[in-house]
CSV table of C-alpha atoms and ligand atoms in Angstrom, one decimal:
chain,number,residue,atom,x,y,z
A,1327,UNK,CA,-84.1,-7.6,-37.1
A,1328,UNK,CA,-81.6,-4.9,-37.4
A,1329,UNK,CA,-79.4,-5.5,-40.5
A,1330,UNK,CA,-76.5,-4.8,-37.6
A,1331,UNK,CA,-77.7,-7.1,-35.5
A,1332,UNK,CA,-77.0,-10.5,-36.5
A,1333,UNK,CA,-76.9,-13.4,-34.5
A,1334,UNK,CA,-74.9,-12.1,-31.6
A,1335,UNK,CA,-78.3,-10.0,-30.6
A,1336,UNK,CA,-76.4,-8.9,-27.3
A,1337,UNK,CA,-74.0,-6.9,-28.7
A,1338,UNK,CA,-77.0,-5.5,-29.8
A,1339,UNK,CA,-76.5,-2.4,-32.1
A,1340,UNK,CA,-72.5,-2.0,-30.9
A,1341,UNK,CA,-70.8,-4.6,-32.4
A,1342,UNK,CA,-71.9,-5.8,-35.9
A,1343,UNK,CA,-70.9,-8.9,-37.3
A,1344,UNK,CA,-68.0,-7.7,-39.9
A,1345,UNK,CA,-66.8,-5.5,-36.6
A,1346,UNK,CA,-66.5,-8.2,-34.5
A,1347,UNK,CA,-65.1,-10.2,-37.8
A,1348,UNK,CA,-61.7,-7.3,-37.7
A,1349,UNK,CA,-61.3,-7.4,-33.7
A,1350,UNK,CA,-61.1,-10.9,-33.6
A,1351,UNK,CA,-58.1,-10.9,-36.9
A,1352,UNK,CA,-56.2,-8.3,-34.8
A,1353,UNK,CA,-56.7,-10.0,-31.5
A,1354,UNK,CA,-55.8,-13.5,-33.5
A,1355,UNK,CA,-52.2,-11.4,-34.6
A,1356,UNK,CA,-51.6,-10.2,-31.4
A,1357,UNK,CA,-51.3,-13.3,-30.0
A,1358,UNK,CA,-49.0,-14.8,-32.5
A,1359,UNK,CA,-47.1,-12.2,-32.4
A,1360,UNK,CA,-46.9,-12.9,-28.9
A,1361,UNK,CA,-45.7,-16.2,-29.2
A,1362,UNK,CA,-43.2,-15.6,-32.1
A,1363,UNK,CA,-41.4,-13.1,-29.6
A,1364,UNK,CA,-41.5,-15.0,-26.9
A,1365,UNK,CA,-39.8,-18.3,-28.7
A,1366,UNK,CA,-37.3,-16.0,-30.2
A,1367,UNK,CA,-36.6,-14.5,-26.7
A,1368,UNK,CA,-36.4,-18.1,-25.1
A,1369,UNK,CA,-34.0,-19.7,-28.4
A,1370,UNK,CA,-32.0,-16.2,-27.5
A,1371,UNK,CA,-31.7,-17.0,-23.7
A,1372,UNK,CA,-31.1,-20.8,-24.6
A,1373,UNK,CA,-28.3,-19.8,-26.9
A,1374,UNK,CA,-26.9,-17.5,-24.7
A,1375,UNK,CA,-26.9,-19.7,-21.5
A,1376,UNK,CA,-25.5,-22.0,-23.6
A,1377,UNK,CA,-22.4,-20.2,-24.8
A,1378,UNK,CA,-21.9,-19.6,-20.7
A,1379,UNK,CA,-22.3,-22.9,-19.8
A,1380,UNK,CA,-20.1,-24.4,-22.7
A,1381,UNK,CA,-16.9,-21.6,-21.6
A,1382,UNK,CA,-17.2,-22.0,-17.7
A,1383,UNK,CA,-17.1,-26.3,-17.6
A,1384,UNK,CA,-17.7,-28.2,-21.1
A,1385,UNK,CA,-17.9,-30.9,-19.3
A,1386,UNK,CA,-20.7,-30.6,-17.1
A,1387,UNK,CA,-23.5,-33.5,-17.3
A,1388,UNK,CA,-26.5,-32.2,-19.4
A,1389,UNK,CA,-28.5,-31.9,-15.6
A,1390,UNK,CA,-26.2,-29.1,-14.8
A,1391,UNK,CA,-26.7,-27.2,-17.9
A,1392,UNK,CA,-30.6,-27.4,-17.1
A,1393,UNK,CA,-29.2,-26.0,-14.5
A,1394,UNK,CA,-27.3,-23.2,-15.7
A,1395,UNK,CA,-30.0,-22.4,-18.0
A,1396,UNK,CA,-32.4,-22.2,-15.1
A,1397,UNK,CA,-30.4,-20.0,-13.1
A,1398,UNK,CA,-29.4,-17.7,-16.3
A,1399,UNK,CA,-30.6,-14.0,-15.9
A,1400,UNK,CA,-31.3,-12.8,-18.9
A,1401,UNK,CA,-27.4,-11.4,-19.1
A,1402,UNK,CA,-25.9,-11.5,-22.6
A,1403,UNK,CA,-23.2,-14.1,-21.4
A,1404,UNK,CA,-21.4,-13.4,-24.9
A,1405,UNK,CA,-21.5,-9.6,-24.8
A,1406,UNK,CA,-20.1,-9.9,-21.6
A,1407,UNK,CA,-17.3,-11.7,-22.3
A,1408,UNK,CA,-16.2,-9.8,-25.4
A,1409,UNK,CA,-16.1,-6.7,-22.9
A,1410,UNK,CA,-13.4,-8.3,-20.7
A,1411,UNK,CA,-10.4,-6.7,-21.2
A,1412,UNK,CA,-7.0,-7.3,-19.7
A,1413,UNK,CA,-3.8,-4.6,-20.5
A,1414,UNK,CA,-1.1,-6.8,-21.9
A,1415,UNK,CA,1.8,-7.2,-19.4
A,1416,UNK,CA,5.3,-7.9,-21.3
A,1417,UNK,CA,7.9,-8.6,-19.1
A,1418,UNK,CA,10.9,-11.0,-18.3
A,1419,UNK,CA,9.8,-14.4,-17.5
A,1420,UNK,CA,11.1,-15.3,-13.9
A,1421,UNK,CA,13.7,-18.2,-13.8
A,1422,UNK,CA,13.1,-20.3,-11.2
A,1423,UNK,CA,16.7,-22.0,-11.3
A,1424,UNK,CA,18.5,-18.3,-11.9
A,1425,UNK,CA,18.1,-16.6,-8.4
A,1426,UNK,CA,18.1,-12.5,-9.0
A,1427,UNK,CA,20.7,-12.3,-6.3
A,1428,UNK,CA,22.9,-15.3,-5.1
A,1429,UNK,CA,25.5,-12.7,-2.9
A,1430,UNK,CA,22.6,-11.7,-0.4
A,1431,UNK,CA,19.6,-13.1,1.5
A,1432,UNK,CA,16.2,-11.7,-0.5
A,1433,UNK,CA,14.5,-13.9,2.1
A,1434,UNK,CA,14.1,-14.2,5.9
A,1435,UNK,CA,12.9,-17.7,7.8
A,1436,UNK,CA,9.7,-16.3,8.3
A,1437,UNK,CA,9.4,-15.7,4.2
A,1438,UNK,CA,9.7,-11.8,4.6
A,1439,UNK,CA,11.7,-10.6,1.0
A,1440,UNK,CA,14.2,-8.4,2.0
A,1441,UNK,CA,14.9,-6.0,-0.8
A,1442,UNK,CA,17.7,-5.6,-2.6
A,1443,UNK,CA,18.4,-4.2,-6.5
A,1444,UNK,CA,17.3,-6.8,-8.6
A,1445,UNK,CA,15.3,-8.6,-6.9
A,1446,UNK,CA,11.6,-6.6,-8.2
A,1447,UNK,CA,10.1,-5.6,-11.6
A,1448,UNK,CA,9.3,-1.9,-10.6
A,1449,UNK,CA,6.8,-2.0,-13.6
A,1450,UNK,CA,4.9,-5.0,-12.2
A,1451,UNK,CA,5.1,-3.9,-8.6
A,1452,UNK,CA,3.4,0.0,-10.0
A,1453,UNK,CA,1.0,-1.7,-12.5
A,1454,UNK,CA,-0.5,-3.4,-9.2
A,1455,UNK,CA,-0.1,-0.3,-6.8
A,1456,UNK,CA,-1.9,2.3,-9.3
A,1457,UNK,CA,-4.9,-0.3,-9.8
A,1458,UNK,CA,-5.0,0.5,-6.2
A,1459,UNK,CA,-5.2,4.3,-6.8
A,1460,UNK,CA,-2.4,3.6,-3.5
A,1461,UNK,CA,-1.6,7.5,-1.1
A,1462,UNK,CA,1.7,6.9,0.6
A,1463,UNK,CA,2.2,9.3,3.7
A,1464,UNK,CA,5.9,10.3,4.3
A,1465,UNK,CA,6.6,12.0,7.5
A,1466,UNK,CA,9.3,13.6,9.1
A,1467,UNK,CA,10.2,15.6,11.8
A,1468,UNK,CA,11.9,19.0,11.4
A,1469,UNK,CA,12.1,20.3,14.7
A,1470,UNK,CA,14.5,23.2,15.9
A,1471,UNK,CA,17.6,23.2,13.9
A,1472,UNK,CA,16.5,20.3,11.4
A,1473,UNK,CA,14.2,22.6,9.5
A,1474,UNK,CA,17.6,23.5,7.2
A,1475,UNK,CA,17.3,20.1,6.3
A,1476,UNK,CA,13.8,20.2,4.4
A,1477,UNK,CA,14.1,21.6,1.1
A,1478,UNK,CA,16.6,19.4,-0.3
A,1479,UNK,CA,14.9,16.1,1.8
A,1480,UNK,CA,11.4,17.1,0.0
A,1481,UNK,CA,12.9,18.3,-3.3
A,1482,UNK,CA,14.9,14.9,-4.0
A,1483,UNK,CA,11.8,12.8,-2.6
A,1484,UNK,CA,9.7,15.0,-5.7
A,1485,UNK,CA,13.0,13.3,-7.9
A,1486,UNK,CA,12.5,10.3,-6.3
A,1487,UNK,CA,10.2,9.4,-4.1
A,1488,UNK,CA,6.8,7.1,-5.5
A,1489,UNK,CA,7.3,8.6,-8.7
A,1490,UNK,CA,3.8,8.3,-10.1
A,1491,UNK,CA,1.9,7.6,-7.2
A,1492,UNK,CA,0.0,10.1,-4.5
A,1493,UNK,CA,2.3,11.3,-1.6
A,1494,UNK,CA,1.8,13.7,1.3
A,1495,UNK,CA,4.4,14.5,2.8
A,1496,UNK,CA,3.6,15.0,6.6
A,1497,UNK,CA,6.2,17.6,8.3
A,1498,UNK,CA,6.1,18.1,11.9
A,1499,UNK,CA,7.8,21.1,13.3
A,1500,UNK,CA,8.0,23.7,15.7
A,1501,UNK,CA,8.9,26.5,13.0
A,1502,UNK,CA,6.1,26.3,10.3
A,1503,UNK,CA,6.7,29.6,8.9
A,1504,UNK,CA,10.6,28.1,7.7
A,1505,UNK,CA,9.1,25.2,6.1
A,1506,UNK,CA,10.3,25.8,2.7
A,1507,UNK,CA,8.0,26.1,-0.1
A,1508,UNK,CA,8.6,23.0,-3.0
A,1509,UNK,CA,7.3,22.9,-6.4
A,1510,UNK,CA,5.2,19.4,-6.1
A,1511,UNK,CA,4.1,17.5,-8.8
A,1512,UNK,CA,0.5,16.3,-9.3
A,1513,UNK,CA,-1.2,14.2,-6.6
A,1514,UNK,CA,1.4,15.5,-4.4
A,1515,UNK,CA,0.9,17.6,-0.7
A,1516,UNK,CA,2.9,18.5,1.4
A,1517,UNK,CA,1.1,19.2,5.1
A,1518,UNK,CA,2.4,21.0,8.3
A,1519,UNK,CA,1.6,19.8,11.3
A,1520,UNK,CA,2.8,22.0,14.2
A,1521,UNK,CA,4.2,20.7,17.4
A,1522,UNK,CA,6.0,21.2,20.4
A,1523,UNK,CA,9.6,20.6,20.8
A,1524,UNK,CA,11.9,19.5,23.8
A,1525,UNK,CA,15.3,20.5,25.1
A,1526,UNK,CA,17.0,17.8,24.2
A,1527,UNK,CA,17.5,15.9,21.1
A,1528,UNK,CA,17.1,12.2,22.3
A,1529,UNK,CA,13.2,13.6,23.7
A,1530,UNK,CA,12.9,14.9,20.1
A,1531,UNK,CA,13.8,11.6,18.4
A,1532,UNK,CA,11.9,9.3,21.0
A,1533,UNK,CA,8.8,11.4,20.7
A,1534,UNK,CA,8.5,11.0,17.1
A,1535,UNK,CA,6.9,7.9,18.1
A,1536,UNK,CA,3.6,9.5,20.3
A,1537,UNK,CA,3.2,12.2,17.7
A,1538,UNK,CA,2.8,9.5,14.9
A,1539,UNK,CA,0.6,7.4,17.2
A,1540,UNK,CA,-1.8,10.3,18.0
A,1541,UNK,CA,-1.9,11.8,14.2
A,1542,UNK,CA,-2.6,7.9,13.3
A,1543,UNK,CA,-6.7,9.2,13.4
A,1544,UNK,CA,-6.0,11.4,10.5
A,1545,UNK,CA,-3.7,9.4,8.9
A,1546,UNK,CA,-6.2,6.6,8.5
A,1547,UNK,CA,-8.5,9.0,6.5
A,1548,UNK,CA,-5.7,10.0,3.9
A,1549,UNK,CA,-2.9,7.5,3.2
A,1550,UNK,CA,-2.8,3.6,3.3
A,1551,UNK,CA,0.8,3.7,3.8
A,1552,UNK,CA,3.4,5.4,6.1
A,1553,UNK,CA,6.9,5.6,5.4
A,1554,UNK,CA,8.5,7.0,8.9
A,1555,UNK,CA,11.8,8.7,8.0
A,1556,UNK,CA,15.1,10.9,9.7
A,1557,UNK,CA,15.0,14.2,7.8
A,1558,UNK,CA,19.1,14.8,7.7
A,1559,UNK,CA,19.0,12.9,4.7
A,1560,UNK,CA,18.2,13.1,0.8
A,1561,UNK,CA,16.8,10.8,-2.0
A,1562,UNK,CA,19.5,9.9,-4.3
A,1563,UNK,CA,17.8,7.1,-6.5
A,1564,UNK,CA,14.3,5.4,-6.7
A,1565,UNK,CA,12.2,4.9,-3.5
A,1566,UNK,CA,9.0,3.3,-4.5
A,1567,UNK,CA,5.9,1.0,-4.2
A,1568,UNK,CA,8.6,-2.1,-4.1
A,1569,UNK,CA,9.2,-1.0,-0.3
A,1570,UNK,CA,5.6,-1.2,0.8
A,1571,UNK,CA,4.2,-3.6,3.1
A,1572,UNK,CA,1.8,-4.4,6.0
A,1573,UNK,CA,4.9,-3.5,8.4
A,1574,UNK,CA,8.7,-3.0,7.0
A,1575,UNK,CA,11.9,-2.0,8.7
A,1576,UNK,CA,15.5,-1.2,7.2
A,1577,UNK,CA,18.7,-3.1,8.1
A,1578,UNK,CA,20.8,-0.8,9.3
A,1579,UNK,CA,24.1,0.3,7.4
A,1580,UNK,CA,26.6,-0.5,10.1
A,1581,UNK,CA,25.4,-3.6,11.4
A,1582,UNK,CA,23.6,-5.6,8.0
A,1583,UNK,CA,26.3,-8.7,8.1
A,1584,UNK,CA,27.4,-7.9,12.0
A,1585,UNK,CA,26.7,-11.2,14.4
A,1586,UNK,CA,24.0,-10.9,17.0
A,1587,UNK,CA,26.5,-10.2,20.1
A,1588,UNK,CA,27.6,-6.9,18.4
A,1589,UNK,CA,24.1,-4.9,17.9
A,1590,UNK,CA,23.9,-2.3,20.0
A,1591,UNK,CA,20.6,-3.5,21.2
A,1592,UNK,CA,19.4,-2.5,25.1
A,1593,UNK,CA,21.5,-5.3,27.0
A,1594,UNK,CA,19.8,-4.0,30.4
A,1595,UNK,CA,17.2,-5.8,31.5
A,1596,UNK,CA,15.7,-3.0,33.4
A,1597,UNK,CA,15.0,-1.2,30.4
A,1598,UNK,CA,11.5,-2.4,28.0
A,1599,UNK,CA,13.7,-2.3,25.0
A,1600,UNK,CA,16.4,-5.2,26.3
A,1601,UNK,CA,16.7,-8.2,23.9
A,1602,UNK,CA,19.1,-10.8,25.8
A,1603,UNK,CA,21.9,-11.8,24.3
A,1604,UNK,CA,20.4,-14.8,22.1
A,1605,UNK,CA,17.6,-13.3,20.5
A,1606,UNK,CA,17.2,-11.4,17.3
A,1607,UNK,CA,17.7,-11.1,13.7
A,1608,UNK,CA,19.1,-7.7,12.2
A,1609,UNK,CA,19.9,-4.7,13.5
A,1610,UNK,CA,17.5,-2.2,12.1
A,1611,UNK,CA,17.5,1.7,11.2
A,1612,UNK,CA,15.5,3.9,13.5
A,1613,UNK,CA,15.5,6.3,10.2
A,1614,UNK,CA,13.5,4.8,8.1
A,1615,UNK,CA,10.4,2.0,8.9
A,1616,UNK,CA,6.8,1.8,7.6
A,1617,UNK,CA,3.8,0.1,6.7
A,1618,UNK,CA,0.0,0.1,6.9
A,1619,UNK,CA,-1.1,2.7,8.7
A,1620,UNK,CA,-2.7,0.3,11.6
A,1621,UNK,CA,0.6,-1.6,11.9
A,1622,UNK,CA,2.4,1.6,12.0
A,1623,UNK,CA,0.0,3.1,14.7
A,1624,UNK,CA,0.5,-0.4,17.2
A,1625,UNK,CA,4.0,-0.2,16.4
A,1626,UNK,CA,4.4,4.1,17.7
A,1627,UNK,CA,2.1,3.4,20.5
A,1628,UNK,CA,3.4,0.5,21.8
A,1629,UNK,CA,7.3,2.0,21.5
A,1630,UNK,CA,5.8,5.2,23.0
A,1631,UNK,CA,4.2,3.2,26.4
A,1632,UNK,CA,7.8,1.2,26.4
A,1633,UNK,CA,9.5,4.4,26.5
A,1634,UNK,CA,7.2,6.5,29.1
A,1635,UNK,CA,7.2,3.2,31.2
A,1636,UNK,CA,11.7,3.7,30.4
A,1637,UNK,CA,10.7,7.5,31.9
A,1638,UNK,CA,9.2,6.6,35.0
A,1639,UNK,CA,12.0,3.9,36.2
A,1640,UNK,CA,14.5,6.2,35.6
A,1641,UNK,CA,16.1,5.0,32.7
A,1642,UNK,CA,17.0,5.2,28.6
A,1643,UNK,CA,17.3,3.4,26.3
A,1644,UNK,CA,20.9,3.5,24.6
A,1645,UNK,CA,20.0,4.3,21.2
A,1646,UNK,CA,16.4,5.8,22.0
A,1647,UNK,CA,13.3,5.2,20.0
A,1648,UNK,CA,15.6,2.6,17.7
A,1649,UNK,CA,15.9,0.2,20.6
A,1650,UNK,CA,12.4,0.2,21.0
A,1651,UNK,CA,12.0,-0.2,17.7
A,1652,UNK,CA,14.6,-3.1,17.5
A,1653,UNK,CA,13.0,-5.1,20.4
A,1654,UNK,CA,9.3,-4.8,18.8
A,1655,UNK,CA,10.4,-6.2,15.6
A,1656,UNK,CA,12.4,-8.9,17.4
A,1657,UNK,CA,8.5,-10.1,18.3
A,1658,UNK,CA,6.2,-8.3,15.3
A,1659,UNK,CA,8.5,-9.5,12.3
A,1660,UNK,CA,8.6,-7.6,9.6
A,1661,UNK,CA,6.7,-8.6,6.5
A,1662,UNK,CA,9.2,-6.8,4.0
A,1663,UNK,CA,12.4,-6.1,4.6
A,1664,UNK,CA,14.8,-2.8,3.2
A,1665,UNK,CA,18.5,-3.2,2.9
A,1666,UNK,CA,21.0,-0.7,3.4
A,1667,UNK,CA,20.1,0.3,-0.2
A,1668,UNK,CA,17.3,2.6,1.8
A,1669,UNK,CA,19.4,4.0,4.5
A,1670,UNK,CA,23.1,4.4,3.8
A,1671,UNK,CA,25.4,6.8,4.7
A,1672,UNK,CA,28.8,7.2,2.0
A,1673,UNK,CA,31.2,7.2,5.5
A,1674,UNK,CA,30.7,3.6,5.5
A,1675,UNK,CA,32.2,3.3,1.9
A,1676,UNK,CA,30.6,1.5,-1.5
A,1677,UNK,CA,30.4,-2.3,-1.2
A,1678,UNK,CA,30.1,-4.8,-3.8
A,1679,UNK,CA,26.5,-5.7,-3.0
A,1680,UNK,CA,25.3,-2.3,-3.0
A,1681,UNK,CA,24.2,-1.7,-6.7
A,1682,UNK,CA,22.1,1.3,-5.2
A,1683,UNK,CA,22.2,4.4,-3.1
A,1684,UNK,CA,18.9,5.2,-2.5
A,1685,UNK,CA,18.2,7.6,0.6
A,1686,UNK,CA,21.4,9.0,1.8
A,1687,UNK,CA,22.8,10.1,5.2
A,1688,UNK,CA,23.4,14.1,4.4
A,1689,UNK,CA,26.7,15.2,6.8
A,1690,UNK,CA,25.6,17.5,9.8
A,1691,UNK,CA,27.6,18.5,12.1
A,1692,UNK,CA,26.6,17.5,15.4
A,1693,UNK,CA,27.4,20.4,17.6
A,1694,UNK,CA,26.1,22.7,15.6
A,1695,UNK,CA,22.8,21.4,14.9
A,1696,UNK,CA,21.7,19.4,17.9
A,1697,UNK,CA,20.0,21.1,20.8
A,1698,UNK,CA,19.6,24.3,18.7
B,1081,UD2,C1,19.8,7.7,14.7
B,1081,UD2,C2,18.8,7.1,14.1
B,1081,UD2,C3,17.5,7.6,14.3
B,1081,UD2,C4,17.2,7.6,15.9
B,1081,UD2,C5,18.2,7.8,16.6
B,1081,UD2,C6,18.4,8.1,18.0
B,1081,UD2,C7,19.3,6.3,11.4
B,1081,UD2,C8,19.4,6.7,10.5
B,1081,UD2,N1,19.2,7.2,11.9
B,1081,UD2,O1,20.3,9.2,14.3
B,1081,UD2,O2,16.5,7.4,13.6
B,1081,UD2,O3,17.1,6.5,15.8
B,1081,UD2,O4,19.6,7.4,16.5
B,1081,UD2,O5,19.3,8.5,19.0
B,1081,UD2,O6,18.6,5.6,11.8
B,1081,UD2,N2,15.2,16.2,15.5
B,1081,UD2,C9,14.7,16.9,14.7
B,1081,UD2,N3,15.3,18.0,15.9
B,1081,UD2,C10,16.0,17.5,16.6
B,1081,UD2,C11,17.1,16.6,16.6
B,1081,UD2,C12,16.3,15.7,16.0
B,1081,UD2,O7,14.2,17.2,14.4
B,1081,UD2,O8,16.8,18.7,17.1
B,1081,UD2,C13,14.9,14.4,13.9
B,1081,UD2,C14,14.8,14.7,13.1
B,1081,UD2,O9,14.1,14.0,12.7
B,1081,UD2,C15,16.7,13.6,12.7
B,1081,UD2,C16,16.0,12.4,14.0
B,1081,UD2,O10,14.9,13.6,14.7
B,1081,UD2,O11,16.4,13.1,11.4
B,1081,UD2,C17,16.9,11.8,14.6
B,1081,UD2,O12,17.9,12.8,15.0
B,1081,UD2,P1,19.2,12.8,14.9
B,1081,UD2,O13,19.8,12.4,12.8
B,1081,UD2,O14,19.9,13.1,15.3
B,1081,UD2,O15,20.0,11.0,15.4
B,1081,UD2,P2,21.2,10.1,14.3
B,1081,UD2,O16,21.8,11.0,13.3
B,1081,UD2,O17,21.8,9.9,15.9
């Protein structure tokens, strides 16, 4: 027998006894290492799932603990817990027994808040909306001579409207070349939408419903909310995310304290805007409403259809689209209502309840500006 053959004759000339011994030792070492490694991992998994178990519910019985342990998926829960970071939110605590305003109604009977100065904290609201990276669309019509209002409107909007948020100004006009250039802050854009004009100012005012609904296909891809306002206005104080909600309307400055009977709703049953004398909550202004693009689409489409039906029947509502808006809000209640702070006219004086005048009518000479 060859000296390298030994008792394992089968491996003749290939593995010697000594080599086999070395291979055996290495194999044994590998197995031992694997066992130690697995045991270490199992112990770690056990420990980490135990941490998550303890954190989640320390009153569970042992069966539950085993279930949790089995379900655990190699995640290091402890590390995850250490990574959870939430911003601190420091502000004055709300006081249940001390309402912030007791001089005005701050909630409707259908639980829609009415927004007055003192009823909200803009720091909390700004934080919530910024996290959602919300973009707001502001629609405004400047047809014919009304382009003259755009400069002041846009300049003051840059100072006070949705400060710190993303804004698209959608300017509907028949005179795109007359839209003034205004310096805009970051994240804010002017979009000029060329539209036709009409001879009568009433028609221009009413057609806003049709145009906003027609452009909603575009708006839905670009903004989350739409705010629809008159152009012969200027911002005079902050108008921020506190106004945003699914569907909102604004109390008309001339009627916020009036009784139902004095609201200038359309009272002729022949009109689609007709509201019976024993219905209605508030009188809303045509010059400031809004909501999500979808809700504004539904509102403007419905109002436009009603306007067209009236036209076919040879009737025009007393306050044009404002009458149709008011009819809509009787049956589709707004989810938030803006106080007259958000649409004021200094000709109405300065009542005590009005802590801010955020959006003010610009005085205009009707004869000189309308139908021109
Ligand atoms: C009230 C309403 C307005 C509308 C109107 C209907 C308020 C503050 N305003 O405003 O929203 O319901 O009654 O009668 O509640 N426009 C033009 N070119 C024109 C005419 C009008 O661009 O030639 C646009 C412009 O955006 C203007 C808006 O239509 O702001 C409403 O017209 P208005 O301001 O002359 O009507 P007014 O003041 O009676």
